[in-house]
Structures are given as structure tokens and as C-alpha cells.
């Protein structure tokens, strides 16, 4: 379920998305327990530049829980890293940045980075 706001005069979009709100309808094996759905709340904004063929987006995901940072103890101990993730690292793990370049009407080049 989502809500999208578009301002064509300012070349701006914002959206709120709730993914996997509900339950599994049927199981893969008869008599098996229903599995939890990977629930996710996302908020995104996009701004297109008026005088250049560029568009930038910022998405914040997993808003329903703060600490989504995955700490692999086996890897961290082997590398000698025993520090707990900082508040900033936990905050940044929610961000996805992307950019789109439109060199023509029929070609679009995208790039993005997920901090998680």
C-alpha cells in the first residue's frame, strides 16, 4: 500500500510505502505453519533538476525498526573488529541514494548505493 505526492511544477515526488502488510495466504507444504512476511515501511523523495537531465532520490527503508545493522561476529572477530556499531552507522544503514541521468528520451542511466 502506498501514497504518492507529485508536484510537477517543482519536479518533486514523495512517497510512503508499506510493504508486505498482511500474512501468507497458503503454505508451500500441507500442514506447514504460515511464515511471517518481511514487513517494511519506506519513505522516499525524488527531485529532478529543471535545467539538467538529472534526477536524485533518497529512500529511507525499515522505518519500523531502528537497528537493522547486521553484525557478523565471525567476520568481525577474524578481522579484529569488536566495536559495536555507532548510532550514526545504525542511522545510515536505512538510507538508499540514487541518481538518474537522461541523455535522451529513450535512454536512462541509473546508479544507486544502499548503505546497509
Short mmCIF file of N, CA and C in Angstrom, two decimals:
data_model
loop_
_atom_site.label_atom_id
_atom_site.label_comp_id
_atom_site.label_asym_id
_atom_site.label_seq_id
_atom_site.Cartn_x
_atom_site.Cartn_y
_atom_site.Cartn_z
N UNK A 1 0.85 -1.14 0.00
CA UNK A 1 0.00 0.00 0.00
C UNK A 1 0.91 1.23 0.00
N UNK A 2 0.57 2.23 -0.81
CA UNK A 2 1.44 3.40 -0.87
C UNK A 2 0.62 4.66 -1.14
N UNK A 3 1.26 5.78 -0.84
CA UNK A 3 0.72 7.10 -1.12
C UNK A 3 1.82 7.86 -1.84
N UNK A 4 1.48 8.50 -2.97
CA UNK A 4 2.45 9.24 -3.76
C UNK A 4 1.98 10.68 -3.92
N UNK A 5 2.90 11.61 -3.67
CA UNK A 5 2.64 13.04 -3.89
C UNK A 5 3.56 13.49 -5.01
N UNK A 6 3.00 14.15 -6.02
CA UNK A 6 3.77 14.66 -7.15
C UNK A 6 3.51 16.14 -7.32
N UNK A 7 4.58 16.91 -7.40
CA UNK A 7 4.49 18.35 -7.69
C UNK A 7 5.22 18.57 -9.02
N UNK A 8 4.46 18.61 -10.11
CA UNK A 8 5.07 18.74 -11.44
C UNK A 8 5.72 20.10 -11.66
N UNK A 9 5.22 21.14 -11.00
CA UNK A 9 5.81 22.47 -11.15
C UNK A 9 7.20 22.53 -10.53
N UNK A 10 7.40 21.83 -9.43
CA UNK A 10 8.71 21.84 -8.74
C UNK A 10 9.55 20.60 -9.05
N UNK A 11 9.03 19.71 -9.92
CA UNK A 11 9.73 18.48 -10.31
C UNK A 11 10.12 17.65 -9.08
N UNK A 12 9.15 17.45 -8.20
CA UNK A 12 9.39 16.79 -6.92
C UNK A 12 8.34 15.69 -6.70
N UNK A 13 8.79 14.57 -6.12
CA UNK A 13 7.89 13.49 -5.74
C UNK A 13 8.25 13.00 -4.35
N UNK A 14 7.24 12.57 -3.61
CA UNK A 14 7.44 11.95 -2.30
C UNK A 14 6.46 10.79 -2.19
N UNK A 15 6.91 9.71 -1.56
CA UNK A 15 6.06 8.53 -1.43
C UNK A 15 6.27 7.87 -0.08
N UNK A 16 5.19 7.30 0.43
CA UNK A 16 5.23 6.48 1.64
C UNK A 16 4.71 5.11 1.23
N UNK A 17 5.46 4.07 1.55
CA UNK A 17 5.13 2.71 1.12
C UNK A 17 5.14 1.78 2.32
N UNK A 18 4.13 0.94 2.41
CA UNK A 18 4.08 -0.12 3.41
C UNK A 18 4.05 -1.43 2.63
N UNK A 19 5.12 -2.22 2.76
CA UNK A 19 5.25 -3.48 2.02
C UNK A 19 4.91 -4.67 2.91
N UNK A 20 4.33 -5.68 2.30
CA UNK A 20 4.03 -6.95 2.95
C UNK A 20 3.21 -6.77 4.22
N UNK A 21 2.18 -5.97 4.12
CA UNK A 21 1.25 -5.78 5.21
C UNK A 21 0.20 -6.88 5.10
N UNK A 22 0.30 -7.88 5.95
CA UNK A 22 -0.64 -9.00 5.88
C UNK A 22 0.02 -10.29 6.28
N UNK A 23 -0.48 -11.36 5.71
CA UNK A 23 0.01 -12.68 6.08
C UNK A 23 0.11 -13.56 4.83
N UNK A 24 0.80 -14.65 4.96
CA UNK A 24 0.93 -15.62 3.89
C UNK A 24 -0.42 -16.29 3.65
N UNK A 25 -0.86 -16.35 2.41
CA UNK A 25 -2.18 -16.91 2.09
C UNK A 25 -2.16 -18.43 2.16
N UNK A 26 -1.17 -19.05 1.56
CA UNK A 26 -1.07 -20.51 1.61
C UNK A 26 0.39 -20.89 1.85
N UNK A 27 0.58 -22.08 2.38
CA UNK A 27 1.94 -22.57 2.67
C UNK A 27 2.44 -23.42 1.51
N UNK A 28 3.75 -23.65 1.50
CA UNK A 28 4.34 -24.46 0.44
C UNK A 28 4.12 -25.94 0.66
N UNK A 29 4.01 -26.35 1.92
CA UNK A 29 3.81 -27.76 2.25
C UNK A 29 2.49 -27.90 3.02
N UNK A 30 1.73 -28.94 2.77
CA UNK A 30 0.48 -29.13 3.51
C UNK A 30 0.74 -29.25 5.01
N UNK A 31 -0.02 -28.52 5.79
CA UNK A 31 0.10 -28.58 7.24
C UNK A 31 1.23 -27.75 7.82
N UNK A 32 2.02 -27.10 6.98
CA UNK A 32 3.14 -26.28 7.48
C UNK A 32 2.60 -24.98 8.07
N UNK A 33 3.35 -24.45 9.00
CA UNK A 33 2.96 -23.17 9.62
C UNK A 33 3.16 -22.03 8.62
N UNK A 34 2.30 -21.03 8.72
CA UNK A 34 2.44 -19.85 7.86
C UNK A 34 3.65 -19.04 8.31
N UNK A 35 4.41 -18.57 7.33
CA UNK A 35 5.62 -17.80 7.61
C UNK A 35 5.29 -16.31 7.72
N UNK A 36 6.12 -15.60 8.47
CA UNK A 36 5.96 -14.15 8.58
C UNK A 36 6.41 -13.49 7.28
N UNK A 37 5.73 -12.43 6.91
CA UNK A 37 6.11 -11.66 5.73
C UNK A 37 7.17 -10.63 6.13
N UNK A 38 8.10 -10.31 5.24
CA UNK A 38 9.14 -9.32 5.56
C UNK A 38 8.59 -7.89 5.50
N UNK A 39 7.95 -7.47 6.55
CA UNK A 39 7.28 -6.17 6.66
C UNK A 39 8.30 -5.04 6.52
N UNK A 40 7.93 -3.98 5.81
CA UNK A 40 8.86 -2.87 5.58
C UNK A 40 8.07 -1.59 5.34
N UNK A 41 8.45 -0.52 6.04
CA UNK A 41 7.89 0.81 5.81
C UNK A 41 8.99 1.66 5.19
N UNK A 42 8.69 2.28 4.03
CA UNK A 42 9.68 3.09 3.32
C UNK A 42 9.13 4.48 3.04
N UNK A 43 10.04 5.44 3.03
CA UNK A 43 9.72 6.82 2.67
C UNK A 43 10.75 7.28 1.65
N UNK A 44 10.30 7.83 0.54
CA UNK A 44 11.23 8.26 -0.49
C UNK A 44 10.88 9.62 -1.05
N UNK A 45 11.93 10.33 -1.46
CA UNK A 45 11.75 11.62 -2.13
C UNK A 45 12.62 11.64 -3.38
N UNK A 46 12.14 12.32 -4.41
CA UNK A 46 12.85 12.43 -5.67
C UNK A 46 12.76 13.86 -6.16
N UNK A 47 13.88 14.39 -6.64
CA UNK A 47 13.93 15.75 -7.18
C UNK A 47 14.64 15.71 -8.53
N UNK A 48 13.94 16.20 -9.55
CA UNK A 48 14.53 16.31 -10.88
C UNK A 48 15.00 17.74 -11.06
N UNK A 49 16.17 17.91 -11.66
CA UNK A 49 16.71 19.25 -11.91
C UNK A 49 16.04 19.85 -13.14
N UNK A 50 15.68 21.11 -13.06
CA UNK A 50 14.96 21.77 -14.15
C UNK A 50 15.84 22.03 -15.36
N UNK A 51 17.11 22.35 -15.14
CA UNK A 51 17.99 22.76 -16.23
C UNK A 51 19.01 21.70 -16.62
N UNK A 52 18.89 20.50 -16.08
CA UNK A 52 19.83 19.42 -16.40
C UNK A 52 19.06 18.10 -16.45
N UNK A 53 19.54 17.15 -17.24
CA UNK A 53 18.84 15.86 -17.36
C UNK A 53 19.19 14.91 -16.20
N UNK A 54 19.07 15.40 -14.98
CA UNK A 54 19.43 14.61 -13.80
C UNK A 54 18.27 14.57 -12.81
N UNK A 55 18.21 13.46 -12.09
CA UNK A 55 17.22 13.29 -11.03
C UNK A 55 17.89 12.56 -9.87
N UNK A 56 17.62 13.00 -8.65
CA UNK A 56 18.22 12.41 -7.45
C UNK A 56 17.13 11.90 -6.53
N UNK A 57 17.39 10.76 -5.89
CA UNK A 57 16.41 10.15 -4.99
C UNK A 57 17.06 9.75 -3.68
N UNK A 58 16.27 9.84 -2.63
CA UNK A 58 16.66 9.37 -1.30
C UNK A 58 15.51 8.51 -0.77
N UNK A 59 15.83 7.29 -0.38
CA UNK A 59 14.85 6.38 0.19
C UNK A 59 15.33 5.97 1.57
N UNK A 60 14.41 5.99 2.52
CA UNK A 60 14.69 5.52 3.88
C UNK A 60 13.82 4.28 4.07
N UNK A 61 14.46 3.14 4.38
CA UNK A 61 13.71 1.89 4.50
C UNK A 61 13.82 1.32 5.91
N UNK A 62 12.98 0.34 6.19
CA UNK A 62 12.90 -0.32 7.50
C UNK A 62 12.64 0.69 8.62
N UNK A 63 11.69 1.60 8.39
CA UNK A 63 11.37 2.63 9.38
C UNK A 63 10.71 2.06 10.64
N UNK A 64 10.21 0.85 10.57
CA UNK A 64 9.52 0.26 11.71
C UNK A 64 10.48 -0.25 12.78
N UNK A 65 11.77 -0.36 12.47
CA UNK A 65 12.76 -0.75 13.49
C UNK A 65 14.06 0.00 13.21
N UNK A 66 14.70 0.43 14.29
CA UNK A 66 15.88 1.28 14.13
C UNK A 66 17.14 0.48 13.83
N UNK A 67 17.42 -0.56 14.60
CA UNK A 67 18.69 -1.28 14.46
C UNK A 67 18.55 -2.40 13.43
N UNK A 68 18.89 -2.11 12.18
CA UNK A 68 18.87 -3.14 11.14
C UNK A 68 20.30 -3.51 10.72
N UNK A 69 21.28 -2.95 11.40
CA UNK A 69 22.68 -3.22 11.09
C UNK A 69 22.99 -4.68 11.37
N UNK A 70 23.56 -5.39 10.40
CA UNK A 70 23.90 -6.80 10.58
C UNK A 70 25.34 -6.89 11.08
N UNK A 71 25.49 -7.47 12.24
CA UNK A 71 26.80 -7.64 12.84
C UNK A 71 27.19 -9.10 12.74
N UNK A 72 28.16 -9.41 11.89
CA UNK A 72 28.63 -10.78 11.70
C UNK A 72 29.78 -11.04 12.66
N UNK A 73 29.52 -11.71 13.80
CA UNK A 73 30.58 -11.89 14.79
C UNK A 73 31.76 -12.71 14.28
N UNK A 74 31.50 -13.69 13.42
CA UNK A 74 32.60 -14.48 12.88
C UNK A 74 33.55 -13.65 12.05
N UNK A 75 33.02 -12.81 11.20
CA UNK A 75 33.85 -11.94 10.36
C UNK A 75 34.55 -10.89 11.20
N UNK A 76 33.80 -10.24 12.09
CA UNK A 76 34.37 -9.15 12.89
C UNK A 76 35.48 -9.64 13.81
N UNK A 77 35.30 -10.80 14.44
CA UNK A 77 36.35 -11.33 15.31
C UNK A 77 37.59 -11.71 14.51
N UNK A 78 37.40 -12.28 13.33
CA UNK A 78 38.53 -12.65 12.48
C UNK A 78 39.31 -11.43 12.03
N UNK A 79 38.62 -10.31 11.82
CA UNK A 79 39.25 -9.07 11.39
C UNK A 79 39.73 -8.22 12.55
N UNK A 80 39.41 -8.62 13.79
CA UNK A 80 39.82 -7.86 14.96
C UNK A 80 38.93 -6.68 15.28
N UNK A 81 37.76 -6.63 14.68
CA UNK A 81 36.82 -5.53 14.91
C UNK A 81 35.79 -5.98 15.95
N UNK A 82 35.90 -5.47 17.16
CA UNK A 82 34.96 -5.86 18.21
C UNK A 82 34.08 -4.69 18.65
N UNK A 83 34.20 -3.54 18.00
CA UNK A 83 33.41 -2.37 18.37
C UNK A 83 31.96 -2.54 17.95
N UNK A 84 31.06 -2.06 18.77
CA UNK A 84 29.63 -2.07 18.44
C UNK A 84 29.36 -0.98 17.40
N UNK A 85 28.36 -1.20 16.53
CA UNK A 85 28.04 -0.16 15.55
C UNK A 85 27.56 1.11 16.25
N UNK A 86 28.00 2.25 15.76
CA UNK A 86 27.65 3.54 16.36
C UNK A 86 26.22 3.93 15.98
N UNK A 87 25.70 4.95 16.64
CA UNK A 87 24.38 5.49 16.33
C UNK A 87 24.33 5.94 14.87
N UNK A 88 25.39 6.61 14.42
CA UNK A 88 25.45 7.09 13.04
C UNK A 88 25.42 5.95 12.03
N UNK A 89 26.14 4.86 12.32
CA UNK A 89 26.16 3.70 11.42
C UNK A 89 24.78 3.06 11.34
N UNK A 90 24.12 2.95 12.49
CA UNK A 90 22.77 2.39 12.51
C UNK A 90 21.80 3.27 11.72
N UNK A 91 21.95 4.58 11.87
CA UNK A 91 21.09 5.52 11.15
C UNK A 91 21.34 5.45 9.64
N UNK A 92 22.60 5.44 9.24
CA UNK A 92 22.95 5.42 7.81
C UNK A 92 22.53 4.12 7.13
N UNK A 93 22.41 3.02 7.89
CA UNK A 93 22.04 1.75 7.28
C UNK A 93 20.61 1.75 6.73
N UNK A 94 19.84 2.77 7.02
CA UNK A 94 18.47 2.89 6.50
C UNK A 94 18.42 3.61 5.15
N UNK A 95 19.52 4.21 4.70
CA UNK A 95 19.49 5.09 3.52
C UNK A 95 19.84 4.38 2.22
N UNK A 96 19.12 4.77 1.18
CA UNK A 96 19.44 4.37 -0.19
C UNK A 96 19.46 5.65 -1.02
N UNK A 97 20.60 5.94 -1.64
CA UNK A 97 20.75 7.11 -2.50
C UNK A 97 20.81 6.64 -3.95
N UNK A 98 20.20 7.40 -4.84
CA UNK A 98 20.29 7.05 -6.26
C UNK A 98 20.25 8.30 -7.12
N UNK A 99 20.73 8.14 -8.34
CA UNK A 99 20.73 9.22 -9.32
C UNK A 99 20.38 8.63 -10.68
N UNK A 100 19.66 9.41 -11.46
CA UNK A 100 19.29 9.01 -12.80
C UNK A 100 19.75 10.10 -13.77
N UNK A 101 20.30 9.64 -14.90
CA UNK A 101 20.76 10.54 -15.95
C UNK A 101 19.96 10.21 -17.20
N UNK A 102 19.39 11.23 -17.84
CA UNK A 102 18.55 11.06 -19.01
C UNK A 102 19.22 11.71 -20.22
N UNK A 103 20.15 11.01 -20.91
CA UNK A 103 20.83 11.62 -22.05
C UNK A 103 19.91 11.81 -23.26
N UNK A 104 18.82 11.02 -23.34
CA UNK A 104 17.85 11.17 -24.43
C UNK A 104 16.49 10.69 -23.92
N UNK A 105 15.47 10.83 -24.76
CA UNK A 105 14.13 10.38 -24.37
C UNK A 105 14.03 8.87 -24.24
N UNK A 106 14.94 8.14 -24.89
CA UNK A 106 14.85 6.68 -24.92
C UNK A 106 15.94 5.99 -24.11
N UNK A 107 16.76 6.75 -23.43
CA UNK A 107 17.86 6.16 -22.65
C UNK A 107 17.91 6.79 -21.27
N UNK A 108 18.05 5.93 -20.27
CA UNK A 108 18.14 6.36 -18.88
C UNK A 108 19.27 5.57 -18.22
N UNK A 109 20.16 6.25 -17.53
CA UNK A 109 21.27 5.60 -16.82
C UNK A 109 21.06 5.82 -15.33
N UNK A 110 21.04 4.72 -14.57
CA UNK A 110 20.76 4.77 -13.14
C UNK A 110 21.97 4.28 -12.34
N UNK A 111 22.13 4.86 -11.18
CA UNK A 111 23.12 4.38 -10.22
C UNK A 111 22.54 4.56 -8.82
N UNK A 112 23.00 3.75 -7.90
CA UNK A 112 22.49 3.86 -6.54
C UNK A 112 23.42 3.21 -5.55
N UNK A 113 23.21 3.54 -4.27
CA UNK A 113 24.01 2.95 -3.20
C UNK A 113 23.13 2.72 -1.99
N UNK A 114 23.13 1.49 -1.51
CA UNK A 114 22.41 1.12 -0.30
C UNK A 114 23.44 1.02 0.82
N UNK A 115 23.32 1.84 1.85
CA UNK A 115 24.30 1.88 2.92
C UNK A 115 24.27 0.65 3.82
N UNK A 116 23.22 -0.17 3.71
CA UNK A 116 23.15 -1.37 4.52
C UNK A 116 24.19 -2.35 4.07
#
